[in-house]
XYZ file of C-alpha atoms in Angstrom:
725
model
C 0.000 0.000 0.000
C 1.486 3.341 -1.009
C 1.702 6.242 1.386
C -0.963 8.913 1.151
C -0.535 11.470 -1.638
C -3.148 14.106 -0.846
C -1.476 16.332 1.727
C -4.687 18.293 2.422
C -6.596 15.151 3.355
C -3.539 13.978 5.245
C -3.573 17.071 7.415
C -7.303 16.776 8.155
C -7.016 13.085 8.986
C -3.981 13.680 11.180
C -5.587 16.533 13.101
C -8.730 14.500 13.643
C -6.745 11.554 14.882
C -4.727 13.741 17.232
C -7.815 15.406 18.643
C -9.535 12.077 19.311
C -6.376 10.559 20.750
C -5.740 13.583 22.960
C -9.286 13.345 24.307
C -8.819 9.651 25.049
C -5.508 10.368 26.760
C -6.973 13.149 28.878
C -9.977 11.049 29.895
C -7.800 8.104 30.866
C -5.254 10.273 32.664
C -7.997 11.895 34.707
C -9.139 8.516 36.027
C -5.689 7.016 36.652
C -2.424 8.917 36.421
C 0.347 6.745 34.994
C 3.253 7.219 37.411
C 6.214 5.079 38.474
C 4.323 4.199 41.655
C 1.797 2.172 39.629
C 3.872 1.124 36.612
C 3.855 -2.504 37.806
C 0.043 -2.583 37.532
C 0.007 -0.885 34.130
C -1.735 -2.682 31.278
C 0.475 -0.720 28.892
C 4.302 -0.529 28.726
C 5.332 2.810 30.294
C 9.098 2.282 30.625
C 11.760 -0.022 29.192
C 11.422 -2.637 31.933
C 7.623 -2.127 32.250
C 8.279 -1.018 35.845
C 11.226 0.971 37.210
C 12.654 -2.195 38.781
C 12.919 -3.918 35.396
C 10.765 -7.035 35.976
C 9.307 -6.831 32.443
C 6.171 -8.513 33.830
C 2.748 -7.533 32.497
C -0.479 -8.206 34.447
C -2.308 -8.975 31.190
C -3.956 -12.397 30.839
C -5.898 -12.239 27.584
C -3.240 -14.129 25.619
C -2.744 -17.465 27.350
C -0.874 -20.737 26.833
C -4.149 -22.140 25.476
C -4.711 -19.513 22.757
C -1.280 -18.045 21.999
C -0.975 -20.266 18.912
C -3.786 -18.202 17.345
C -1.800 -14.958 17.304
C -1.767 -13.115 13.999
C -0.167 -9.944 12.678
C -2.227 -6.896 13.643
C -0.074 -4.286 11.912
C 3.451 -3.590 10.688
C 5.237 -0.250 10.800
C 8.319 0.540 8.720
C 10.928 2.635 10.473
C 12.721 3.698 7.293
C 11.005 6.701 5.686
C 10.456 6.468 1.955
C 13.232 8.235 0.105
C 15.480 8.200 3.157
C 19.086 9.210 2.498
C 21.592 8.893 5.318
C 23.065 12.296 6.252
C 26.743 12.759 5.462
C 28.826 12.076 8.547
C 25.800 10.905 10.509
C 25.940 8.294 13.191
C 24.481 4.884 12.434
C 21.887 3.112 14.457
C 23.935 0.086 15.483
C 23.716 -1.465 18.872
C 26.516 -2.671 21.063
C 28.102 -0.973 23.984
C 30.804 1.270 22.662
C 31.887 2.966 19.507
C 34.564 5.335 18.357
C 32.113 8.051 17.280
C 32.923 10.392 14.428
C 36.401 11.499 13.400
C 38.668 11.404 16.467
C 35.670 10.480 18.566
C 33.854 13.715 17.809
C 30.060 13.895 17.730
C 28.302 14.723 14.465
C 27.999 18.305 13.437
C 25.136 20.102 15.156
C 22.020 20.911 13.181
C 18.885 22.860 14.001
C 16.382 21.057 16.217
C 13.791 19.203 14.160
C 10.107 20.039 14.242
C 7.413 17.409 14.757
C 5.302 16.414 11.786
C 1.702 15.371 12.358
C 0.118 12.112 11.255
C 0.528 10.929 7.710
C 2.154 14.208 6.752
C 5.265 12.728 8.292
C 5.282 9.892 5.805
C 1.852 8.335 5.835
C 0.744 4.908 6.970
C 3.287 2.128 6.672
C 3.727 0.438 3.348
C 2.965 -3.271 3.326
C 5.091 -6.067 2.007
C 8.411 -4.226 2.125
C 11.528 -6.144 3.013
C 12.312 -9.449 1.448
C 12.472 -12.738 3.272
C 15.525 -13.653 5.316
C 18.349 -15.729 3.904
C 17.904 -19.431 4.532
C 19.727 -20.571 7.614
C 22.746 -19.144 9.323
C 25.323 -21.257 7.547
C 27.413 -18.449 6.113
C 30.118 -16.935 8.283
C 29.523 -13.245 8.878
C 32.480 -10.951 9.289
C 34.737 -11.784 12.188
C 35.144 -9.593 15.213
C 32.569 -7.320 16.765
C 29.387 -6.470 14.925
C 29.985 -8.590 11.866
C 27.328 -9.646 9.437
C 25.528 -6.369 8.891
C 26.308 -5.712 5.272
C 25.212 -2.765 3.161
C 21.502 -3.551 2.860
C 20.204 0.010 3.089
C 18.646 -0.749 6.484
C 19.802 0.226 9.941
C 19.739 -1.946 13.042
C 17.223 -1.114 15.756
C 17.113 -2.756 19.173
C 14.233 -0.588 20.322
C 11.562 -1.514 22.854
C 8.414 0.524 22.137
C 6.807 2.323 25.071
C 3.011 2.489 25.300
C 1.518 5.107 27.620
C -1.964 6.623 27.724
C -2.936 5.141 24.383
C 0.174 6.178 22.424
C 3.269 4.200 21.392
C 6.699 5.856 21.351
C 9.662 4.560 19.330
C 13.210 5.802 18.792
C 14.187 5.145 15.172
C 17.706 4.650 13.757
C 16.627 6.827 10.827
C 16.945 10.036 12.839
C 13.418 10.167 14.231
C 11.293 9.713 17.312
C 7.880 8.388 16.304
C 4.513 8.292 18.083
C 2.028 5.706 16.827
C -1.525 4.626 17.481
C -0.778 1.241 19.102
C -3.948 -0.395 17.768
C -3.298 0.474 14.115
C 0.390 1.373 13.790
C -0.511 4.719 12.182
C 1.658 7.724 12.877
C 0.480 10.355 15.337
C 3.559 12.558 15.194
C 7.190 12.327 14.086
C 10.089 14.331 15.496
C 13.152 14.679 13.282
C 16.440 14.615 15.178
C 19.162 17.239 14.785
C 21.074 16.531 11.586
C 23.144 13.363 11.651
C 21.976 12.188 15.069
C 19.882 9.224 16.205
C 18.022 8.252 19.362
C 19.630 5.628 21.572
C 19.136 2.359 19.724
C 17.251 0.624 22.557
C 14.585 3.242 23.017
C 13.357 6.285 24.890
C 12.111 6.997 28.418
C 8.802 8.446 29.642
C 8.337 11.176 32.277
C 4.838 11.140 33.767
C 4.734 14.907 34.343
C 4.314 17.075 37.433
C 3.096 20.568 38.304
C 6.092 22.102 36.519
C 6.545 20.027 33.354
C 3.879 18.067 31.444
C 4.494 14.448 30.373
C 7.643 14.156 28.259
C 9.440 11.651 26.066
C 13.080 11.680 27.150
C 15.572 11.062 24.349
C 19.278 10.386 24.657
C 21.202 10.246 21.402
C 24.138 8.432 19.854
C 25.734 11.832 19.234
C 25.814 12.841 22.896
C 22.660 14.939 23.200
C 19.724 14.872 25.604
C 16.309 16.324 24.791
C 12.685 16.082 25.877
C 9.546 16.091 23.729
C 5.952 16.823 24.660
C 4.322 13.385 24.872
C 1.103 14.574 23.160
C 2.503 16.675 20.349
C 6.163 15.736 19.895
C 7.199 19.371 20.300
C 10.703 20.020 21.608
C 10.670 21.487 25.125
C 12.458 24.855 24.767
C 12.879 25.236 28.540
C 15.134 22.195 28.649
C 18.847 22.877 28.209
C 19.850 25.374 25.527
C 17.100 25.777 22.931
C 15.722 22.411 24.005
C 18.944 20.378 23.960
C 21.571 19.434 26.558
C 25.075 18.777 25.229
C 26.360 15.692 27.045
C 29.886 16.156 25.712
C 31.116 18.400 28.499
C 34.777 19.046 29.336
C 34.375 16.964 32.510
C 32.976 13.876 30.769
C 35.692 14.228 28.116
C 38.282 14.029 30.903
C 39.665 17.385 29.789
C 40.406 16.118 26.275
C 39.594 18.297 23.230
C 37.191 15.776 21.706
C 35.270 12.599 22.443
C 31.673 11.453 22.366
C 29.549 10.447 25.362
C 26.772 9.047 23.202
C 24.023 6.746 24.407
C 22.997 3.314 23.151
C 20.372 2.682 25.857
C 17.569 4.879 27.191
C 17.977 6.728 30.493
C 15.880 5.903 33.543
C 13.709 8.377 35.444
C 13.627 8.820 39.205
C 11.296 11.607 40.302
C 12.506 14.642 38.290
C 15.957 13.191 37.593
C 17.039 11.762 34.229
C 19.746 9.216 35.087
C 21.971 8.156 32.189
C 25.175 6.413 31.208
C 27.175 6.532 27.970
C 28.981 4.389 25.421
C 32.672 5.032 24.965
C 35.855 3.660 23.422
C 37.187 0.130 23.872
C 40.849 0.749 23.095
C 43.318 1.797 25.766
C 44.531 5.336 26.296
C 42.890 8.577 27.445
C 39.226 8.930 26.547
C 35.713 9.851 27.596
C 34.752 8.962 31.176
C 32.113 6.333 31.894
C 30.514 8.405 34.658
C 26.786 8.211 35.365
C 24.990 11.564 35.492
C 21.563 12.883 36.442
C 19.871 15.891 34.853
C 16.799 17.783 36.022
C 13.805 17.163 33.726
C 12.571 20.719 34.299
C 15.538 22.642 32.925
C 18.223 20.146 31.864
C 20.698 21.250 34.514
C 23.194 18.721 35.842
C 21.996 17.428 39.229
C 24.773 14.995 40.136
C 27.664 12.933 38.763
C 28.841 9.533 39.976
C 32.445 8.847 39.017
C 32.680 5.307 37.693
C 36.360 5.306 38.645
C 36.682 6.808 42.141
C 38.670 10.028 42.396
C 41.047 10.946 45.240
C 39.053 11.459 48.426
C 36.094 9.386 47.231
C 35.000 6.027 48.621
C 37.018 3.084 47.206
C 39.746 5.202 45.615
C 43.054 3.337 45.350
C 42.241 0.119 43.474
C 44.033 1.318 40.321
C 47.827 1.223 40.157
C 49.702 4.493 39.757
C 48.083 6.906 37.318
C 46.222 4.230 35.378
C 42.885 5.676 36.546
C 43.589 9.112 35.094
C 41.588 9.896 31.932
C 40.648 6.217 31.787
C 37.708 5.382 29.558
C 35.369 2.417 29.806
C 33.878 1.408 33.181
C 30.619 2.779 31.839
C 26.924 1.928 31.828
C 26.102 1.392 28.167
C 23.319 -1.010 29.115
C 20.244 -0.500 31.274
C 19.831 0.808 34.807
C 16.923 0.239 37.172
C 15.509 2.151 40.139
C 13.845 1.061 43.380
C 11.318 3.906 43.288
C 10.033 3.238 46.811
C 13.490 3.306 48.405
C 15.022 5.862 46.074
C 17.938 3.623 45.066
C 19.452 3.450 41.591
C 21.314 0.359 40.387
C 24.106 0.880 37.857
C 25.755 -2.069 36.023
C 29.238 -1.044 34.887
C 31.315 -2.555 32.110
C 34.992 -3.342 31.620
C 37.726 -0.675 31.413
C 39.075 0.497 28.078
C 41.899 -1.665 26.864
C 39.510 -4.386 27.929
C 41.517 -7.466 26.889
C 44.724 -6.571 28.716
C 45.188 -5.151 32.214
C 48.948 -4.997 32.557
C 48.749 -1.222 32.750
C 46.150 -1.343 35.563
C 47.094 -3.989 38.153
C 44.446 -4.363 40.853
C 40.693 -4.875 41.057
C 39.990 -1.606 39.196
C 36.744 -0.495 40.842
C 34.015 -0.108 39.650
C 35.021 -2.300 36.723
C 32.325 -4.940 36.012
C 30.413 -4.099 39.194
C 26.898 -3.160 40.166
C 26.785 0.030 42.227
C 23.807 1.250 44.249
C 23.376 4.991 44.732
C 20.903 7.442 46.209
C 18.680 8.434 43.283
C 18.422 12.055 44.434
C 22.087 12.748 45.094
C 24.141 10.032 43.396
C 25.717 9.220 46.776
C 27.425 5.820 46.920
C 25.547 3.199 48.964
C 27.180 -0.149 48.133
C 28.770 -2.137 45.332
C 29.330 -5.741 44.327
C 32.110 -6.609 41.872
C 31.222 -9.552 39.643
C 34.631 -9.808 37.896
C 37.931 -8.704 39.425
C 40.393 -7.075 37.019
C 38.313 -7.786 33.930
C 40.414 -8.748 30.877
C 37.621 -10.661 29.091
C 35.203 -7.843 28.142
C 32.678 -9.388 30.558
C 30.640 -6.191 30.827
C 27.915 -6.210 33.454
C 25.263 -4.481 31.319
C 22.090 -6.503 31.862
C 19.460 -4.467 33.736
C 19.626 -5.344 37.463
C 16.217 -7.013 37.906
C 14.427 -6.230 41.165
C 12.266 -8.840 42.882
C 11.216 -10.204 46.245
C 12.796 -13.555 47.147
C 11.016 -15.829 49.607
C 13.553 -17.795 51.648
C 13.563 -19.315 55.123
C 10.185 -17.787 55.887
C 11.332 -14.280 54.985
C 10.631 -11.967 52.063
C 13.906 -10.367 50.977
C 13.956 -7.315 48.689
C 16.459 -8.519 46.103
C 18.181 -7.664 42.860
C 19.450 -10.105 40.228
C 22.873 -9.134 38.889
C 24.310 -10.902 35.849
C 25.982 -10.275 32.517
C 28.403 -11.767 30.043
C 30.253 -13.914 32.598
C 27.248 -16.312 32.785
C 27.192 -16.146 36.601
C 24.024 -14.908 38.329
C 24.279 -13.222 41.721
C 21.133 -12.695 43.790
C 21.702 -9.858 46.259
C 19.756 -8.070 48.975
C 19.082 -4.815 47.169
C 19.172 -2.763 50.372
C 22.791 -3.626 51.211
C 24.329 -5.726 48.406
C 24.794 -8.863 50.509
C 24.373 -12.186 48.654
C 21.175 -14.179 49.248
C 23.059 -17.389 48.431
C 26.669 -17.839 49.496
C 29.413 -16.437 47.277
C 32.925 -17.922 47.419
C 36.204 -16.529 46.108
C 37.771 -19.414 44.170
C 41.252 -19.710 42.693
C 41.388 -19.362 38.903
C 44.070 -19.920 36.265
C 46.798 -17.321 35.908
C 48.206 -15.598 32.852
C 51.506 -16.138 31.061
C 51.386 -12.733 29.317
C 54.411 -10.622 30.333
C 53.355 -7.650 32.428
C 49.823 -8.926 33.042
C 48.705 -9.774 36.575
C 45.363 -11.526 36.748
C 43.326 -11.696 39.919
C 44.180 -14.868 41.872
C 40.482 -15.469 42.639
C 37.050 -14.681 41.241
C 33.638 -14.720 42.961
C 31.357 -17.715 42.339
C 27.804 -18.049 43.668
C 26.806 -21.254 45.444
C 23.462 -20.922 43.667
C 22.344 -20.787 40.942
C 24.736 -22.783 38.732
C 26.221 -21.003 35.683
C 23.639 -19.944 33.123
C 25.918 -20.964 30.239
C 29.196 -22.822 29.662
C 32.209 -21.284 31.447
C 34.923 -23.760 30.380
C 35.963 -25.816 27.356
C 37.981 -28.994 26.823
C 38.343 -31.170 23.755
C 35.528 -33.447 24.939
C 33.217 -30.486 24.248
C 34.126 -30.249 20.532
C 31.143 -30.004 18.180
C 30.070 -33.276 16.569
C 26.963 -31.901 14.829
C 28.417 -33.060 11.508
C 31.657 -34.898 10.710
C 32.759 -31.948 8.590
C 32.239 -29.481 11.441
C 34.156 -31.617 13.916
C 37.029 -32.050 11.471
C 37.159 -28.330 10.678
C 37.211 -27.352 14.347
C 39.912 -29.839 15.254
C 42.002 -28.579 12.340
C 41.545 -24.955 13.458
C 42.880 -25.830 16.903
C 45.782 -27.968 15.699
C 46.958 -25.703 12.873
C 47.076 -22.617 15.102
C 48.301 -24.167 18.357
C 45.161 -22.882 20.071
C 45.094 -23.632 23.786
C 42.054 -25.175 25.505
C 41.147 -25.895 29.118
C 42.335 -24.085 32.268
C 38.824 -23.757 33.697
C 36.631 -20.689 34.266
C 38.229 -17.281 33.656
C 40.949 -18.822 31.501
C 43.100 -15.819 30.527
C 44.311 -14.890 27.041
C 47.669 -16.510 26.295
C 51.027 -15.282 24.996
C 52.101 -15.928 21.378
C 49.004 -17.931 20.484
C 45.250 -17.936 21.117
C 43.144 -19.621 23.770
C 39.526 -20.792 23.668
C 37.676 -18.781 26.325
C 34.118 -19.358 27.505
C 31.858 -17.491 27.450
C 32.501 -15.213 24.486
C 32.540 -11.427 24.472
C 28.769 -11.385 23.891
C 28.106 -13.709 26.825
C 26.434 -15.561 28.406
C 23.780 -12.965 28.984
C 24.055 -9.506 27.494
C 22.223 -6.164 27.573
C 18.853 -7.875 26.989
C 18.964 -9.245 30.519
C 15.982 -11.092 31.948
C 12.322 -10.946 32.871
C 10.755 -12.020 36.152
C 7.386 -13.609 36.875
C 6.584 -12.989 40.570
C 3.749 -15.544 40.520
C 6.137 -18.337 39.557
C 9.237 -16.892 41.206
C 11.068 -17.539 37.921
C 13.705 -15.314 36.320
C 13.947 -15.920 32.547
C 17.336 -15.254 30.922
C 18.429 -15.930 27.346
C 22.088 -16.829 26.965
C 24.501 -17.437 24.121
C 26.790 -20.448 24.576
C 29.769 -19.498 22.439
C 33.532 -19.368 22.783
C 36.032 -16.623 22.020
C 39.573 -16.878 20.665
C 41.940 -14.483 22.401
C 45.695 -14.185 22.788
C 48.442 -11.583 22.446
C 51.986 -11.221 21.187
C 54.554 -8.460 21.001
C 53.929 -5.939 18.222
C 56.058 -5.818 15.079
C 57.941 -2.851 16.555
C 59.464 -5.069 19.249
C 58.889 -6.269 22.816
C 56.537 -4.298 25.048
C 58.367 -2.054 27.517
C 57.280 -3.690 30.774
C 59.117 -1.113 32.885
C 56.649 1.615 31.896
C 53.501 -0.485 31.481
C 52.092 -0.779 35.015
C 50.336 2.333 36.265
C 50.080 3.907 32.809
C 47.244 4.580 30.401
C 49.022 4.616 27.064
C 47.081 4.725 23.765
C 46.521 1.393 22.115
C 43.879 -1.092 21.064
C 41.724 -3.514 23.013
C 44.887 -5.504 23.845
C 46.827 -2.402 24.887
C 50.356 -2.307 23.441
C 50.203 -5.967 22.348
C 49.089 -7.392 18.997
C 46.740 -10.343 18.486
C 48.589 -13.547 19.244
C 46.669 -15.752 16.820
C 43.192 -16.247 15.406
C 40.589 -14.089 17.154
C 36.833 -13.719 17.143
C 34.178 -16.335 17.812
C 35.291 -19.945 18.178
C 33.831 -21.427 14.994
C 34.686 -23.250 11.824
C 35.911 -20.792 9.196
C 34.305 -22.703 6.311
C 30.762 -23.251 7.563
C 30.491 -20.453 10.133
C 29.091 -22.935 12.659
C 30.375 -22.944 16.212
C 33.014 -25.367 17.406
C 31.513 -26.306 20.758
C 28.792 -28.903 21.139
C 25.274 -27.364 21.090
C 23.200 -25.839 22.493
C 24.611 -22.572 21.133
C 21.886 -20.575 22.803
C 19.281 -21.241 25.464
C 16.386 -19.755 27.389
C 16.920 -20.478 31.087
C 14.423 -20.238 33.954
C 15.833 -19.761 37.466
C 13.693 -20.337 40.550
C 15.003 -17.455 42.654
C 13.352 -18.805 45.822
C 15.485 -21.961 45.726
C 18.407 -20.877 43.546
C 17.859 -23.846 41.237
C 17.476 -23.992 37.467
C 13.769 -24.729 36.869
C 14.267 -25.507 33.188
C 16.437 -24.671 30.202
C 15.624 -25.140 26.520
C 17.410 -24.385 23.237
C 16.495 -20.967 21.847
C 16.645 -20.904 18.059
C 17.337 -23.285 15.199
C 20.067 -23.668 12.576
C 18.052 -24.011 9.377
C 21.040 -24.916 7.209
C 21.244 -28.270 9.030
C 19.008 -31.299 8.361
C 15.648 -31.028 10.207
C 16.592 -33.618 12.824
C 19.675 -31.581 13.798
C 18.304 -28.042 13.650
C 17.474 -27.550 17.339
C 20.945 -26.321 18.191
C 19.959 -23.058 19.836
C 21.343 -19.816 18.396
C 23.237 -16.732 19.611
C 20.885 -14.067 20.879
C 20.789 -10.356 21.633
C 17.783 -8.722 23.247
C 15.561 -10.406 25.790
C 12.206 -11.603 27.050
C 9.039 -10.359 28.698
C 6.574 -12.357 30.776
C 2.866 -12.090 31.550
C 0.437 -12.945 34.348
C -1.034 -15.677 32.134
C 2.281 -17.548 32.404
C 3.772 -16.770 28.988
C 7.289 -15.738 28.022
C 7.699 -13.832 24.741
C 11.110 -13.529 23.118
C 12.773 -12.963 19.766
C 16.502 -12.311 20.357
C 17.884 -15.371 18.481
C 19.495 -14.768 15.105
C 17.139 -17.200 13.299
C 14.462 -14.519 12.684
C 11.798 -16.148 14.870
C 9.612 -14.516 17.505
C 8.441 -17.094 20.053
C 6.185 -17.739 23.028
C 7.045 -20.243 25.760
C 5.138 -21.695 28.677
C 6.783 -20.079 31.691
C 6.138 -23.093 33.919
C 7.653 -25.754 31.695
C 9.723 -24.101 28.958
C 7.606 -25.652 26.230
C 7.603 -23.631 22.998
C 3.968 -22.821 22.217
C 4.126 -20.500 19.194
C 6.523 -18.861 16.781
C 6.351 -16.459 13.872
C 9.016 -16.006 11.196
C 9.995 -12.351 10.754
C 11.902 -10.707 7.918
C 14.919 -10.251 10.200
C 16.018 -11.256 13.665
C 14.267 -9.522 16.565
C 17.346 -8.644 18.582
C 15.394 -6.477 20.986
C 13.026 -6.715 23.956
C 9.313 -6.872 23.038
C 6.414 -5.181 24.830
C 2.762 -6.054 25.451
C -0.212 -3.802 26.140
C -3.994 -3.529 26.122
C -5.262 -1.539 23.158
C -8.192 0.884 23.154
C -10.151 -1.782 21.295
C -9.860 -4.131 24.282
C -7.340 -6.463 22.656
C -3.975 -7.462 24.053
C -1.092 -6.788 21.674
C 2.520 -7.990 21.620
C 4.938 -5.815 19.648
C 8.545 -6.401 18.650
C 11.274 -4.714 16.625
C 12.849 -7.038 14.059
C 15.588 -5.488 11.913
C 18.548 -7.805 12.419
C 21.953 -6.555 13.509
C 23.585 -6.595 16.900
C 26.749 -8.328 18.014
C 25.308 -11.788 17.378
C 26.170 -11.033 13.742
C 22.736 -11.282 12.110
C 22.326 -9.389 8.827
C 20.268 -6.185 8.871
C 17.507 -7.020 6.406
C 14.422 -5.150 7.598
C 13.036 -2.026 9.271
C 9.870 -3.501 10.757
C 8.001 -3.045 13.995
C 5.409 -5.848 14.113
C 2.405 -6.106 16.424
C 0.490 -9.350 17.035
C -2.928 -9.973 18.575
C -5.599 -12.630 18.740
C -8.232 -12.656 15.998
C -11.243 -10.517 16.791
C -13.799 -12.494 18.734
C -11.154 -14.565 20.550
C -10.166 -11.975 23.147
C-alpha cells in the first residue's frame, strides 16, 4: 500500500486523529495517572522494563498458553522513511556498547532542532510487504570480530523496545526520528526529526509522567551525545530544557579534559522523580578517553543534578584500586546497558562494564573499581551506597550491562527485597538490594593465571553457590562439536593448525604468542537484553549465548613491550593495549561453515527459581536451518531479551534465526513462533489496546553483536483474531 498522496486530506485526517487521541488520553489520565508508583500494575508498557525495577512482567492475561498459537499480525510499521538518504557524517543506528564516534571520537555536526510532523504528513501509513524474506539458515560466516554480518543492505539496526503510555506508542528510530504511533493500528500520530546526523539511543526512549512544573515528556538520549525532551502529546521540543531544548552531554568533565570525544548513548535513560539518570557508550581501546561516569539531569531545565564517578577520584570512597596513574583519563567502566531504580526506596542500580583496553590489564594492576560491578546509589544525590564486583580485574570484556532485575525472594520464611545481577560472565548473583549482601553464598575461588608478560590476573574470582552457571564457562576437547563430521574435522584442524590452547577452567586468561579458547565469548552468556521475572512463579527468565572466544596476544612488530613503563600507565593502544593479536581471534567457529566449534546448544532460554536458587528448566532458543531437520534444534546466539505475563507466557525474539516465540513459563515448552523478515534482537512489549485487545509488539531489523544481517526495518504487532479476546 502506497503512502498517502493528498497532503490536504492527510492534514485533516492527522488533526482528527490527534484530537480524538488527545481526548482519550486526557480522559484516561484523569481517572488514573500513569506514574512510576503504579507502573507494575500498568496494562500498557510505560518504561523499558515495564516497571522501574525492570521485571518486564505484564499483568495482562488475555493471551494465554491455550490460545497463543492463534496470534496473527495486527499491523506492521516501517521505520525507514520512503526516500530516506543517510546524512553525510551521521551516526548509524547500530547497537553494542561502545563505539569510536565520528572522526577522532567527535560527535556529528550540530544541526537545528527538528520540528514534529503530524500524522501521515510525516510519511503516511506504513507500506505493506516491504523487506524481502531472510536468507535461509545461518550457515554463512559473517564478518569476524565485533558487529559482523551487517552488510550494506540500506537498512539500519534497531534494538528498540516501544513504550506504550496513555494510548500512544513511542519509538526511537535509527533513521533520525522519534515516532509516536496509534498502538492499535500502527498509524503515525507525530514524528520528530532529530538534529542533523543524530539518532536516538538504539534501545529506546524513556517516559516522564509529568508534574506541576513540566507536562508528560518523552526523554531522548542520542548516539551523538545529546539529551532532549519532547511533549508526549505533540512531539514538540521542550524549549525550557537545556539550551534551545537540547543538553550537550559532551562536556569538558565527561571528556576528561580532552579536546574531543563522544559520550553518546545506546540505551535509554531511567527516570527517578525529576531526575534523568543516564550512562554513555565510549571507546574500547586503551589510552585517554571519555569517562564512563553516570549523570543525572533535572527534567525541568536540563541542569546537571549529580555525577557519579565510575572510577573513584582521590578522596572518594574506594579510591586506590588502580595502580599508579592508570585511573587518570581512563575510559570504559561505563553503563552502556540499562539501569533500574527502586522507586520506593530511592535507590538506583548501575551495572558497569569493563575498562578500556579491555583485553589486557597490565597497565592497571588491581581490582579496578568499579570495573564490572553493580553500584547502588541514592537516586536524588548520586551518593554511593554499596557495590558488588562480579569480575575482578576484567580482561575478558565481561561487561555487566544486563538491567539489574528487582524482585522479592522468599527464603527461610522471609521476604527479601532482592536484585538479580548478571551479565556476560554467565554467573548470576542474587543480592539483597538494600545492602548488596548475597542471598546465596558467594565464594572466592582460585582461577588460572596468565603467562602474558606484564599482566597480573586476579588470583580469585567470585562464584555463587546458587544458581549454577547460566551458560558454559569452560571448554575442553571433549566439548568439541560433533553436529556433523565436517564441522568436527574443521574445528579440530583450526585448533591444531594454530596451536590454540584449551582448558584451564573458568576465567581462563588470554595466552602469549598464540590464542586460547575462552568461555563465554565477548557477547556472553547474557548480554544487555537481561531477563524478565514472573513474581507468581518466582522464575527469572534469561536468554544466553553459549559461544567461545579466541583471544591471545603477542609483542607488536615494533618489538617487545616495555614492561618497565607499562604498570600504572594509560598509554594509547587497542583492546589488547600495546600488544598485537597472538593468533586467530573472534568467535570460536569453523571458518568454512560459520558454525560454532563447541557442542550445542549454542543458545538457550533459562528459567531460574530465585526462591530456591535452582534452574527450573532450560531449553534451546533458536534453530540452525542450514542443518538437516533432525539436527536443527541447536539453539542460536541471541541479543535482546524476554518479557513475561500474568497468564504464564514468556515472549522472546533475540535469536538470530528470525523467529519470535512464546514459551510456557512453567515448563519451557515452545507454544508459538512467527518467522519475521529479520532477527528480533530487541526486547518486546505487550499492552492492552483501546479496542480491548492485548497486543505484543517487537522490533525485528537484524543486527547486533550476534552477527545477524540487517535485512528489515519492521516493527510488528500481534494480537488474537477478533472475537477470541
